[in-house]
Short mmCIF file of C-alpha atoms in Angstrom, two decimals:
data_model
loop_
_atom_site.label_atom_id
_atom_site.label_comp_id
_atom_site.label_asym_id
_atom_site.label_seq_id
_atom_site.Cartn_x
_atom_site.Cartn_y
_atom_site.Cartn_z
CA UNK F 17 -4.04 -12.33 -4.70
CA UNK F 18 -2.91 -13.67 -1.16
CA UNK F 19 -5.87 -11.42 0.40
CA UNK F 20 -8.21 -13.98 -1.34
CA UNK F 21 -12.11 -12.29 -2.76
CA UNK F 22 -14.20 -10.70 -0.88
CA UNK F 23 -18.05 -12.23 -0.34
CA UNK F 24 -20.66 -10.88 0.77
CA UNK F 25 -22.66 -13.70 2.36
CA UNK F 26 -26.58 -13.97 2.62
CA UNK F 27 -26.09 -12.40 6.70
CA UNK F 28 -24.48 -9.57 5.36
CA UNK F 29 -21.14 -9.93 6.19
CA UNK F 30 -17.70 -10.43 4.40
CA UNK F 31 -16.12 -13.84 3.69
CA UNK F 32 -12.64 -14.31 2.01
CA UNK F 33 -12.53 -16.95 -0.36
CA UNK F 34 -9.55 -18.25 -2.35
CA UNK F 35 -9.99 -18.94 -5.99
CA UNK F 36 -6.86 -20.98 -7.79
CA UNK F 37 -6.71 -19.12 -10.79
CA UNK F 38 -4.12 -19.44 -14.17
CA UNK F 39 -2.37 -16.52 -15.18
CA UNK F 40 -1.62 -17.56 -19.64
CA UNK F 41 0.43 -14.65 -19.60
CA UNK F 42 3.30 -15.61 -17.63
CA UNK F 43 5.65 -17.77 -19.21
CA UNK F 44 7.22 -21.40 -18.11
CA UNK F 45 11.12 -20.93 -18.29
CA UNK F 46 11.78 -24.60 -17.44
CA UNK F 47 13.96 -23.80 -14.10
CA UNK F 48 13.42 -25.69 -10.88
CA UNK F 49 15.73 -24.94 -7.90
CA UNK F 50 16.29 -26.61 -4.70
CA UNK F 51 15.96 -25.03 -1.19
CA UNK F 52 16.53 -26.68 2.01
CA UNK F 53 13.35 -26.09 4.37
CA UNK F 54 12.86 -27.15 8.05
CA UNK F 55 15.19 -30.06 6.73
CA UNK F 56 13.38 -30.88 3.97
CA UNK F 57 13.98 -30.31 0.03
CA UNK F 58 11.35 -28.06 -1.96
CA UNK F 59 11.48 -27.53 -5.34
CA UNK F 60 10.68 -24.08 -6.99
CA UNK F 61 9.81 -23.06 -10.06
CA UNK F 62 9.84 -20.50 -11.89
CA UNK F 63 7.24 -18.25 -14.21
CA UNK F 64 8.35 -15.22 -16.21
CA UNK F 65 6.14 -12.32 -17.07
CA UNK F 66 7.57 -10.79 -20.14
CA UNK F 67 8.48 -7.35 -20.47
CA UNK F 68 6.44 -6.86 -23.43
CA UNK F 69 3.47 -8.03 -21.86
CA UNK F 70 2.60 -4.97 -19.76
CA UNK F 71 5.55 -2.84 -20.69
CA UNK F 72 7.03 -4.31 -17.12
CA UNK F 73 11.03 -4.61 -16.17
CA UNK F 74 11.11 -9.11 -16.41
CA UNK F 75 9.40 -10.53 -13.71
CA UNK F 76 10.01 -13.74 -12.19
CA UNK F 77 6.57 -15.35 -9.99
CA UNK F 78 7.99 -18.70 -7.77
CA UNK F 79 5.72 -21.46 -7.21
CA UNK F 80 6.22 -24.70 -5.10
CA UNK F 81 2.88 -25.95 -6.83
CA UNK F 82 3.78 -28.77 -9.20
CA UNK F 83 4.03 -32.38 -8.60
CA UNK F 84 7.40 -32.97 -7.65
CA UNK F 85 6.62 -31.44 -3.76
CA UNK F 86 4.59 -33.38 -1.37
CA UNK F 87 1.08 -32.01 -1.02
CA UNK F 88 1.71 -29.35 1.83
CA UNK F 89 4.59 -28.17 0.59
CA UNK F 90 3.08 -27.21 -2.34
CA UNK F 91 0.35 -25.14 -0.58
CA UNK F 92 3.57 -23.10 0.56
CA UNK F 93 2.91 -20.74 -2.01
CA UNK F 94 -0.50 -20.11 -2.62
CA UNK F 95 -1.34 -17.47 0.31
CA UNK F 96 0.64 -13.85 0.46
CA UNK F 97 1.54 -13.20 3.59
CA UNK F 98 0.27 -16.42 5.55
CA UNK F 99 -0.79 -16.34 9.93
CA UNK F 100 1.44 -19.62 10.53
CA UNK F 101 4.61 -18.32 11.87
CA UNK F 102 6.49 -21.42 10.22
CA UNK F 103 4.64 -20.73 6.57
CA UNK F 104 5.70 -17.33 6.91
CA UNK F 105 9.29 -18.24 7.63
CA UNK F 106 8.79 -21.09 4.30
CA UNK F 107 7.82 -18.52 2.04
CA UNK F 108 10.19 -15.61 3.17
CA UNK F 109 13.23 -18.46 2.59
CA UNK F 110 11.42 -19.62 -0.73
CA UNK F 111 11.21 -15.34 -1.67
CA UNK F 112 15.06 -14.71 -0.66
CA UNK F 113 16.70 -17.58 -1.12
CA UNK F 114 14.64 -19.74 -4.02
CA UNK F 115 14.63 -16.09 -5.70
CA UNK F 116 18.31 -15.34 -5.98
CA UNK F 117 18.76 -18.63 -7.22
CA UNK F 118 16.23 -18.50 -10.23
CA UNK F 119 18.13 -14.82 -11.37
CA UNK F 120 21.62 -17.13 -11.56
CA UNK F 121 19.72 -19.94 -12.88
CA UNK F 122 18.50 -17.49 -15.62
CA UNK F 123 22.09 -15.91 -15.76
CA UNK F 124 20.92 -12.47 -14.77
CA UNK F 125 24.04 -10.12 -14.33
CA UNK F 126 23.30 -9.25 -10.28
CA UNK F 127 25.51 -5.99 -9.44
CA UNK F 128 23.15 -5.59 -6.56
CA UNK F 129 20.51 -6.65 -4.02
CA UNK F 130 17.55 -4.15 -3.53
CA UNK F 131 15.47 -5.88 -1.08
CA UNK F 132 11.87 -4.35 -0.11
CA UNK F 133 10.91 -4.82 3.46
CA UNK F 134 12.19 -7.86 5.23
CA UNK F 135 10.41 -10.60 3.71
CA UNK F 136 13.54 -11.04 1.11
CA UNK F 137 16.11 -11.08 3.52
CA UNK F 138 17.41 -14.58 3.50
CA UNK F 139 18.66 -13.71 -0.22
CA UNK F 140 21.13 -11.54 1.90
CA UNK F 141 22.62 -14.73 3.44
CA UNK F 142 22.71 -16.57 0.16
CA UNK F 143 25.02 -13.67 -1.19
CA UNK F 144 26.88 -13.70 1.87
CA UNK F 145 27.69 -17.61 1.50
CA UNK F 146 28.92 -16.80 -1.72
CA UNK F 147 31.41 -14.09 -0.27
CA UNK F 148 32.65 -16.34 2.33
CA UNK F 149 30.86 -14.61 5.47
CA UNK F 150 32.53 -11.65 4.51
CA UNK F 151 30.11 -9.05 5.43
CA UNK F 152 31.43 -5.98 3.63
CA UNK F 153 31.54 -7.12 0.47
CA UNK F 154 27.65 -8.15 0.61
CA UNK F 155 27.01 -4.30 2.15
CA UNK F 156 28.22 -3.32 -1.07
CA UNK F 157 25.83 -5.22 -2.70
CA UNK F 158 23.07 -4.28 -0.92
CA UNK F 159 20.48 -1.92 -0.52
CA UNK F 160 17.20 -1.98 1.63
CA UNK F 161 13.78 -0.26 1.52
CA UNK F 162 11.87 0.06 4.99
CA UNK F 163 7.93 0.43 4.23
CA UNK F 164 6.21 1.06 7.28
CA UNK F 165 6.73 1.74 11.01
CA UNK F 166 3.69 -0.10 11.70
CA UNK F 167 4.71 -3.33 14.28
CA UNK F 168 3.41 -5.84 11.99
CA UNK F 169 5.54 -4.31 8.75
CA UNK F 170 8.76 -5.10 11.35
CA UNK F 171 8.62 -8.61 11.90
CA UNK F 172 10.72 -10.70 14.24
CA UNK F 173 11.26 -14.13 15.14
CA UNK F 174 12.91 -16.72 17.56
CA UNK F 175 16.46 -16.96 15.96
CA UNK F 176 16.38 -20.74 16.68
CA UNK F 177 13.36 -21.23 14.57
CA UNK F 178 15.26 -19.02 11.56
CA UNK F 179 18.53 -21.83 12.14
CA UNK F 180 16.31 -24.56 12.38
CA UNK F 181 14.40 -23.68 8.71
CA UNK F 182 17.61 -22.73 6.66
CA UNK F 183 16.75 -18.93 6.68
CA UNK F 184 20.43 -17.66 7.35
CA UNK F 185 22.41 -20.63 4.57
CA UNK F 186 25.12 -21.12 5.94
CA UNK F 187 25.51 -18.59 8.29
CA UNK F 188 26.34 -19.53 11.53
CA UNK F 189 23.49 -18.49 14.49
CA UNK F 190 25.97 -16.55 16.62
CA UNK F 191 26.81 -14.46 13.31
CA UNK F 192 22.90 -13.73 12.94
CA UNK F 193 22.14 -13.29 16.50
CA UNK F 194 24.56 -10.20 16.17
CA UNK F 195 22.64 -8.57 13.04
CA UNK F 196 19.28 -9.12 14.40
CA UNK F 197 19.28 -10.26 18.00
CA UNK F 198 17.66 -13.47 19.43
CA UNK F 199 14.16 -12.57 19.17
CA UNK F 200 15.54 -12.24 14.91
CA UNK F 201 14.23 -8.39 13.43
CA UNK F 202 14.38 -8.72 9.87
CA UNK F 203 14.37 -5.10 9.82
CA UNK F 204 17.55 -5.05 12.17
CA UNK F 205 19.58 -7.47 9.88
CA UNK F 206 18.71 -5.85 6.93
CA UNK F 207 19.68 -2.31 8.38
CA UNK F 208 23.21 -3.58 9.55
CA UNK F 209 23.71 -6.18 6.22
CA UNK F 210 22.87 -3.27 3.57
CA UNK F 211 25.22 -0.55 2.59
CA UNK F 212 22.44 2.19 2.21
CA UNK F 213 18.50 1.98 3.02
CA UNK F 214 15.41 4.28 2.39
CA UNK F 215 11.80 5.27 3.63
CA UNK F 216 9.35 6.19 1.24
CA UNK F 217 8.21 9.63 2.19
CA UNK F 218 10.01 12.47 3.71
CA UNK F 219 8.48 11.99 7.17
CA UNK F 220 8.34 8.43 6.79
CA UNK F 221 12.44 9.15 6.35
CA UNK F 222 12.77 11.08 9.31
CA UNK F 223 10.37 7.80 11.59
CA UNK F 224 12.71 5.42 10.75
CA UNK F 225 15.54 6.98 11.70
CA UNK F 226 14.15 8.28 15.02
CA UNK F 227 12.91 4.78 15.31
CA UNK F 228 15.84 2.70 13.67
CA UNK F 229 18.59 5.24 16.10
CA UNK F 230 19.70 2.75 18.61
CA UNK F 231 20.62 0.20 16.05
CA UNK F 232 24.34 0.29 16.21
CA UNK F 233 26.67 -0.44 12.70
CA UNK F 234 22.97 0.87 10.72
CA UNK F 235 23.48 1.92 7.28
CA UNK F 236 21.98 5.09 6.76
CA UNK F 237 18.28 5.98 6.21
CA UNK F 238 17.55 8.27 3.26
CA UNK F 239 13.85 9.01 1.81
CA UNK F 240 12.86 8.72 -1.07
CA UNK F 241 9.08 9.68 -1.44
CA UNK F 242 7.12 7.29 -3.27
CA UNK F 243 5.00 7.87 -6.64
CA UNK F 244 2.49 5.99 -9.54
CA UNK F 245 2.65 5.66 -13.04
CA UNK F 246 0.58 8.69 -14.18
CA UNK F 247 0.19 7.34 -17.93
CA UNK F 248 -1.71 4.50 -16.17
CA UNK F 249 -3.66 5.85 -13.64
CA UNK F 250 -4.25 9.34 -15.28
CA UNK F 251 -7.50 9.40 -17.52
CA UNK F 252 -6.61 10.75 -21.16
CA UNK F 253 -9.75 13.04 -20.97
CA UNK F 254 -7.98 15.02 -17.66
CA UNK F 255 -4.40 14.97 -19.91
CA UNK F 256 -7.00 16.79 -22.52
CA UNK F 257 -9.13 18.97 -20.63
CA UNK F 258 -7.12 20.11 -17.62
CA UNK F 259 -6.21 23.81 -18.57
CA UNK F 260 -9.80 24.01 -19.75
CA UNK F 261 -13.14 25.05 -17.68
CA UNK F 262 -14.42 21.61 -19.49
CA UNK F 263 -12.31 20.09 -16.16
CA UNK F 264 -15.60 19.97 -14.46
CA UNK F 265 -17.73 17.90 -17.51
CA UNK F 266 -14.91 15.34 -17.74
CA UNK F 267 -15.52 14.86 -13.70
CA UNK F 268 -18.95 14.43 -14.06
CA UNK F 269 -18.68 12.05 -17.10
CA UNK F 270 -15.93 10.09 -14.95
CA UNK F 271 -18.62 9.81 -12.09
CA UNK F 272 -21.24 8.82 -13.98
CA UNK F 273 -19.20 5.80 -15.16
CA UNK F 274 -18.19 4.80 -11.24
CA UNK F 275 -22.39 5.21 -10.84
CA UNK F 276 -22.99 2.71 -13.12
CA UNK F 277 -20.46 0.59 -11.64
CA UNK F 278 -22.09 0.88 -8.04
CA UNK F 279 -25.80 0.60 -9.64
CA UNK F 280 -24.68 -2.61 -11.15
CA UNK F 281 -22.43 -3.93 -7.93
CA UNK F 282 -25.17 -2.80 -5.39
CA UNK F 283 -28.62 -1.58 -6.74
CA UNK F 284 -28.02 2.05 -5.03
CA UNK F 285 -28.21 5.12 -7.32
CA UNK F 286 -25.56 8.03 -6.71
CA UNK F 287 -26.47 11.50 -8.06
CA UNK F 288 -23.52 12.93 -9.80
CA UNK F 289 -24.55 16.35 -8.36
CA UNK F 290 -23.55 15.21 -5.25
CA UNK F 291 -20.32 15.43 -3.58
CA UNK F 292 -18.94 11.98 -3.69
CA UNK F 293 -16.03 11.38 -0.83
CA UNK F 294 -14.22 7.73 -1.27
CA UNK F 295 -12.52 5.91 1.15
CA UNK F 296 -10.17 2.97 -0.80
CA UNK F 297 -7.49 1.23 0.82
CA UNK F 298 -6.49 -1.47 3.26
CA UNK F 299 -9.04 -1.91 6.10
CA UNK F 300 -6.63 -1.96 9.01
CA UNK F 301 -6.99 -0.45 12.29
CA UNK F 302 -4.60 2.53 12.13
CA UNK F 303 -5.78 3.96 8.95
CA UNK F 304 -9.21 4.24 10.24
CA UNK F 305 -11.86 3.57 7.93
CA UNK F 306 -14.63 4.05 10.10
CA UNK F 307 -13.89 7.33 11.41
CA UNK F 308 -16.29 9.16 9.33
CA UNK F 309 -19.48 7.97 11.40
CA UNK F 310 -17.20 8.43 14.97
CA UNK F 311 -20.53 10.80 15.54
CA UNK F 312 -23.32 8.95 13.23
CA UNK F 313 -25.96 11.53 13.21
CA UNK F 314 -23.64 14.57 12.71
CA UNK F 315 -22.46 12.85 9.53
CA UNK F 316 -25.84 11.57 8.78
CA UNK F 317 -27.08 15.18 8.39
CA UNK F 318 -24.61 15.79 5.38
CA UNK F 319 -25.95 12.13 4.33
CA UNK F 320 -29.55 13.14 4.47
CA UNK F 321 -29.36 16.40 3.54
CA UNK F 322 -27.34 14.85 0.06
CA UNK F 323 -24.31 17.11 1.24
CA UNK F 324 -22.39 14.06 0.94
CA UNK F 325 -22.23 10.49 -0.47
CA UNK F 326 -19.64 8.02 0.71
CA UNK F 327 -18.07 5.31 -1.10
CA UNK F 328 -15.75 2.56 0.53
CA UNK F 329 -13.36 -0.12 -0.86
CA UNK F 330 -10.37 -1.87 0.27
CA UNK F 331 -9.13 -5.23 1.19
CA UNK F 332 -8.06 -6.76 5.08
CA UNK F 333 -5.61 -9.43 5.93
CA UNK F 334 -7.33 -12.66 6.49
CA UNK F 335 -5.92 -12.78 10.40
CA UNK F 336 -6.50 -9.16 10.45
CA UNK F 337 -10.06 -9.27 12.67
CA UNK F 338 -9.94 -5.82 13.31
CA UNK F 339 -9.95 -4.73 9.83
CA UNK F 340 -13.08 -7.36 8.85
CA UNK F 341 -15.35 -6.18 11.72
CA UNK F 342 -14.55 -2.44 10.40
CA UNK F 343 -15.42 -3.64 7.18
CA UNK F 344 -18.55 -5.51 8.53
CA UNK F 345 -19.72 -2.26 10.16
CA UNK F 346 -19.33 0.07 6.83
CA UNK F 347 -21.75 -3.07 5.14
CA UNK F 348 -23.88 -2.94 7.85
CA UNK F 349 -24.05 0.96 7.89
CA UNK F 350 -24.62 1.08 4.08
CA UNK F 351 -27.51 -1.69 4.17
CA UNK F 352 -29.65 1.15 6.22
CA UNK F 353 -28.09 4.29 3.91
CA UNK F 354 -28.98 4.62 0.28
CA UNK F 355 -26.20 7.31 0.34
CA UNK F 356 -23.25 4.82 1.71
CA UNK F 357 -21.93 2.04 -0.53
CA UNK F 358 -19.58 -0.17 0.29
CA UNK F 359 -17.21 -2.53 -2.73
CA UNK F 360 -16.13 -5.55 -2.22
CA UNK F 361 -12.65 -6.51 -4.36
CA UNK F 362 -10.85 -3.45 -4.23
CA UNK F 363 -8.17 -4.12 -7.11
CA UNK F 364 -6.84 -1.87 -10.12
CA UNK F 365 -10.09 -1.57 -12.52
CA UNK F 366 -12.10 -0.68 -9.74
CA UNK F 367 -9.25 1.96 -7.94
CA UNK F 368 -9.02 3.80 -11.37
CA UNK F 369 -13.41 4.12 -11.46
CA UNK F 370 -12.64 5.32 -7.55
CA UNK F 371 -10.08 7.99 -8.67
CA UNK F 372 -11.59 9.55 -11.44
CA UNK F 373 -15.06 9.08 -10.12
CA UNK F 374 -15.00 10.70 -6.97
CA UNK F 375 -14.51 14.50 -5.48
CA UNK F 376 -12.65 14.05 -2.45
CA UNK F 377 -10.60 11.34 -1.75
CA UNK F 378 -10.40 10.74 2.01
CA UNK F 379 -7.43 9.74 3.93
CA UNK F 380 -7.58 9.10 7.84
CA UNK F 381 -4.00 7.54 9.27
CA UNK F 382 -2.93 8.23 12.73
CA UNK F 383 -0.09 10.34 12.25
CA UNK F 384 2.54 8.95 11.51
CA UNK F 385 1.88 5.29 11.30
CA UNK F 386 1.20 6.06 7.36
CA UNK F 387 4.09 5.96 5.76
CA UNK F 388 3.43 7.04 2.35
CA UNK F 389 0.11 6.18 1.03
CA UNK F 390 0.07 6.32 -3.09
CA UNK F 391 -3.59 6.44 -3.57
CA UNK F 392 -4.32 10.03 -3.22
CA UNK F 393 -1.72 11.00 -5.52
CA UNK F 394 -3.40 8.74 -8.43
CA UNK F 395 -6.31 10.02 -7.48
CA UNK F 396 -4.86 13.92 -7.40
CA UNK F 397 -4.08 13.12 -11.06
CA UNK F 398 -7.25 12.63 -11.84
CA UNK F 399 -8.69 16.07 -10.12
CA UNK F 400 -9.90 14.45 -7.13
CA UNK F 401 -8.83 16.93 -4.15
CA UNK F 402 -6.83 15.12 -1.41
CA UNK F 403 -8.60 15.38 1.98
CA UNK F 404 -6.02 13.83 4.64
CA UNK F 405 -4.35 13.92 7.89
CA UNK F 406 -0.86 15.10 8.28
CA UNK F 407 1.05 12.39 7.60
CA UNK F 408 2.98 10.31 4.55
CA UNK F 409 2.60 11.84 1.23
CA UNK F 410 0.49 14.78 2.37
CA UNK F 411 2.86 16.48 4.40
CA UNK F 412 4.88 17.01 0.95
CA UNK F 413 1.73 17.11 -1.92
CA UNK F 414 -1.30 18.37 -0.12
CA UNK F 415 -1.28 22.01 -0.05
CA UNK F 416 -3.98 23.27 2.78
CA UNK F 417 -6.76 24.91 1.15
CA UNK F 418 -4.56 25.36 -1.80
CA UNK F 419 -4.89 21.83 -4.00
CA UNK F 420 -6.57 20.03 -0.78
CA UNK F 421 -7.13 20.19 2.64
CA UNK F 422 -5.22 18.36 5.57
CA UNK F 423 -6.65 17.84 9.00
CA UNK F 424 -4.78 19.02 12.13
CA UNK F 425 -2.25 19.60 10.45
CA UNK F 426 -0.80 21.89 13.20
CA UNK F 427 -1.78 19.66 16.02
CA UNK F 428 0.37 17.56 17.73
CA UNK F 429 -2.27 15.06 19.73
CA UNK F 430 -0.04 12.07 19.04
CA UNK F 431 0.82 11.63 22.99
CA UNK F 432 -3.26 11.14 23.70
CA UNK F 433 -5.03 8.26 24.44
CA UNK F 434 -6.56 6.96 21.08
CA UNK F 435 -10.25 7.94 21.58
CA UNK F 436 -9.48 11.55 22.34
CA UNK F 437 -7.22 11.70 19.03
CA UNK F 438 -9.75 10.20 17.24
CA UNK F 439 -12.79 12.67 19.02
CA UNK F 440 -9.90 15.82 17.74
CA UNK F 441 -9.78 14.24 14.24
CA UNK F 442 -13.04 13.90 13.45
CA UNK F 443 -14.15 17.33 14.60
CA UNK F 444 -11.57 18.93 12.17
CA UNK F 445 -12.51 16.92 9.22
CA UNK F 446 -16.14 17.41 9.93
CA UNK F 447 -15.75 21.30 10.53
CA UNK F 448 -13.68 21.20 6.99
CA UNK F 449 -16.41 19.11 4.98
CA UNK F 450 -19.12 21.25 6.68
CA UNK F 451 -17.64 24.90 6.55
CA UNK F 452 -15.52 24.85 3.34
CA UNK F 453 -15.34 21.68 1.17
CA UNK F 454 -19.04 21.40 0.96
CA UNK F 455 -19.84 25.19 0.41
CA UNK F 456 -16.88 25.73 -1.91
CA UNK F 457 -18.11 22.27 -3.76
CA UNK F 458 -21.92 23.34 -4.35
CA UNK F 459 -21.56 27.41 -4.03
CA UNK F 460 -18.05 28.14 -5.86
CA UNK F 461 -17.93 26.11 -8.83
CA UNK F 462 -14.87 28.18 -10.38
CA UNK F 463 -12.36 27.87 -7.28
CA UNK F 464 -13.47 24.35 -6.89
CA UNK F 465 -12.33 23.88 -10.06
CA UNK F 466 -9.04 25.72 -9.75
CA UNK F 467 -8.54 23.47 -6.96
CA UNK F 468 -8.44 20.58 -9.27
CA UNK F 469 -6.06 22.05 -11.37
CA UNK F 470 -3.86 22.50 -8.36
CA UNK F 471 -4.44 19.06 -7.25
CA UNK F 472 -3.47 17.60 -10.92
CA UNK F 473 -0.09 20.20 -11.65
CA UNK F 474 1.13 18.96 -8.14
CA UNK F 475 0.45 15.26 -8.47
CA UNK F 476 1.90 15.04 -12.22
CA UNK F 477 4.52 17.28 -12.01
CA UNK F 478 6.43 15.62 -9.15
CA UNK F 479 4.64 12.21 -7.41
CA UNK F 480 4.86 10.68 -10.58
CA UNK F 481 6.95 7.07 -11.01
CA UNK F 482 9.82 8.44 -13.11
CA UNK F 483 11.52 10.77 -10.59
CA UNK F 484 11.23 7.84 -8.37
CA UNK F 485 12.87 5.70 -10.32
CA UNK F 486 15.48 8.38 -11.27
CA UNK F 487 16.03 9.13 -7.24
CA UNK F 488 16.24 5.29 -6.39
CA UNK F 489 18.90 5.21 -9.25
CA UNK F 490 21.22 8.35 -8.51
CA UNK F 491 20.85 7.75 -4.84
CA UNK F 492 20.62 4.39 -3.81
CA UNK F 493 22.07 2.36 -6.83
CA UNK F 494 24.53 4.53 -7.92
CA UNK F 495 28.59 4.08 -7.03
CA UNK F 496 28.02 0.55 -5.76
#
């Protein structure tokens, strides 16, 4: 992927390294378009992954790597996401533009645009050249899903650097400064070029439109909470078992294979008698991966005293410094802890060992930069109990002390200065993990396991992809 590999080099610290790789699966379809960047012309390609394949929707994957493009412009697709502002702008006109272009080149039937974040959004100008500038007609096209109201998910740029790389077609730049300003929000123009938009959790829905309100002629922001597959990510022995008291053999038999998987990775031995607590996602700075040791020797007691045994994964952004030295300082706290491992490579074999392998799956966001989060509901399905602050997902699925446990959820400590919210945090998760998680877990074996029925009956019954797919259907698709 664009986040590179991680390696773990001989001083103990993480390296990202890229790896050119061939994917057999995906199929040549033979079309090359043209796109106009920074004045000069790239050709794009086109791969198709086939439904069959994976039992996907058709996929198309664009590449500017093949020999007709000079050398750098054929680098333009190999990193997701890349630091150079004029990359970034390359590869967003490459996604938008490049993209709609390969669906007419392939003669798919477009009724309409669903664009996720703002990455896509010159494909919004290519459909409004084809309408003649006529903006209503391309609203009615149009639809637009907001991820995150994290800064970086929002990006803006200078909107002479947009007109100068092709990113609005033919659109004028006095036409674009008045969807998304002069410093150019993506976010903006998609809001005011799209006839309806969503966030992807219930709170997330009510965020953006707190933060979207002063954004005059806005479509309107619905939410629509997001979900996983649960024939993918749910293990057939849970589908089986979960009615059954045998619930708590199939965990231990799904732990003992993520053991294996650690003894193999790292040399360290887990005890599946143990209460194993992951932490698996993105290492970035506001969901807080660290905050488990904010007091070290209070959580090394439940270490020590093999109350506890923590497992992290998860991938940074390359330019993302913050999130490498957090991951540097898990490695360097589980080189001195045989009870703290730390995976490099964080992808989907190793996220399904996490989810069925572990007890509690920990969640720290500061409310409410999370938006969703997805994880814990795979990892519900699997009768792991969600252990989270208030915020995304868990303000609809996680039941307090019911299928899992949520941490202030009743505090509002969002105005403080980030230590103190982070001092608050950690005292309620560590009073929950010391005075009922870990005494239910080792003294209570019958509600514990009630508690993963819970945890599975609320995950499958309603966080699951197909009412997601219906709601984004009835409610956002529908009567264009």
């Amino acid at each position: 992927s664009g986040y590179g590999e991680q390696q773990i080099g001989n001083d103990g610290q993480v390296e990202i390294v890229y790896k050119k790789r061939d994917y057999p699966f995906l199929k040549d379809t033979g079309v090359i378009v043209d796109v106009t960047i920074f004045g000069e012309e790239i050709k794009v390609k086109a791969l198709k992954l086939e439904p069959k394949t994976f039992g996907t929707v058709p996929v198309y994957y664009l590449t500017t790597d093949i020999a007709e493009n000079k050398q750098e412009h054929r680098q333009l697709t190999n990193i997701l996401y890349d630091g150079d502002e004029r990359t970034r702008v390359a590869q967003e006109i490459i996604l938008g533009i490049a993209g709609f272009r390969v669906l007419e080149a392939m003669h798919e039937n477009v009724d309409l645009i669903h664009i996720n974040e703002g990455h896509a959004l010159p494909a919004l100008f290519e459909m409004l050249d084809k309408y003649g500038g006529n903006l209503e007609a391309l609203r009615r096209r149009a639809v637009f899903t907001t991820h995150t109201p994290v800064a970086a998910g929002n990006e803006s740029h200078p909107v002479e650097l947009l007109a100068e790389a092709g990113f609005f077609g033919k659109t004028n730049i006095e036409v674009a400064i008045s969807l998304g300003g002069h410093d150019f929000s993506l976010t903006v123009a998609a809001l005011r070029m799209c006839r309806l938009s969503n966030g992807v959790s219930q709170l997330h829905g009510q965020v953006a439109n707190q933060m979207w309100s002063w954004v005059d002629r806005r479509c309107p922001i619905l939410a629509i909470t997001n979900a996983v597959n649960l024939h993918y990510w749910q293990d057939p022995r849970v589908t089986q078992n979960k009615d059954t008291d045998r619930i708590l053999d199939v965990k231990r038999e799904m732990k003992a294979e993520l053991f294996d998987y650690i003894e193999k990775e790292t040399g360290k031995v887990f005890d599946p008698d143990v209460l194993t607590v992951v932490w698996a996602r993105r290492f970035t700075q506001y969901k807080r991966p660290t905050l488990i040791f904010h007091d070290y020797e209070r959580t090394n007691k439940l270490l020590e005293g093999r109350k506890i045994q923590l497992i992290f994964a998860g991938k940074f952004h390359p330019n993302d410094f913050h999130g490498r030295d957090m991951f540097n300082e898990v490695l360097a706290i589980a080189a001195k802890n045989p009870h703290v491992a730390i995976l490099p490579n964080y992808g989907l074999h190793l996220s399904g060992l996490l989810k069925k392998g572990s007890d509690v799956w920990l969640n720290t966001p500061l409310r409410p930069l999370e938006a969703s989060g997805t994880s814990g509901m795979s990892a519900n399905m699997n009768g792991s109990i969600h252990f989270s602050t208030y915020d995304g997902w868990a303000v609809e699925g996680t039941y307090h002390n019911l299928n899992g446990f949520t941490i202030n959820e009743n505090v509002h400590n969002e105005h403080l200065p980030l230590e103190d919210r982070n001092v608050q945090d950690y005292d309620a998760m560590m009073d929950l993990f010391e005075n009922r998680i870990i005494p239910m877990f080792y003294d209570n074996k019958p509600e514990w396991a009630q508690f993963m029925r819970n945890a599975i009956f609320t995950s499958q019954s309603y966080f699951h992809s197909e009412r997601m797919v219906i709601e984004y259907f009835t409610r956002l698709y529908k009567g264009i």
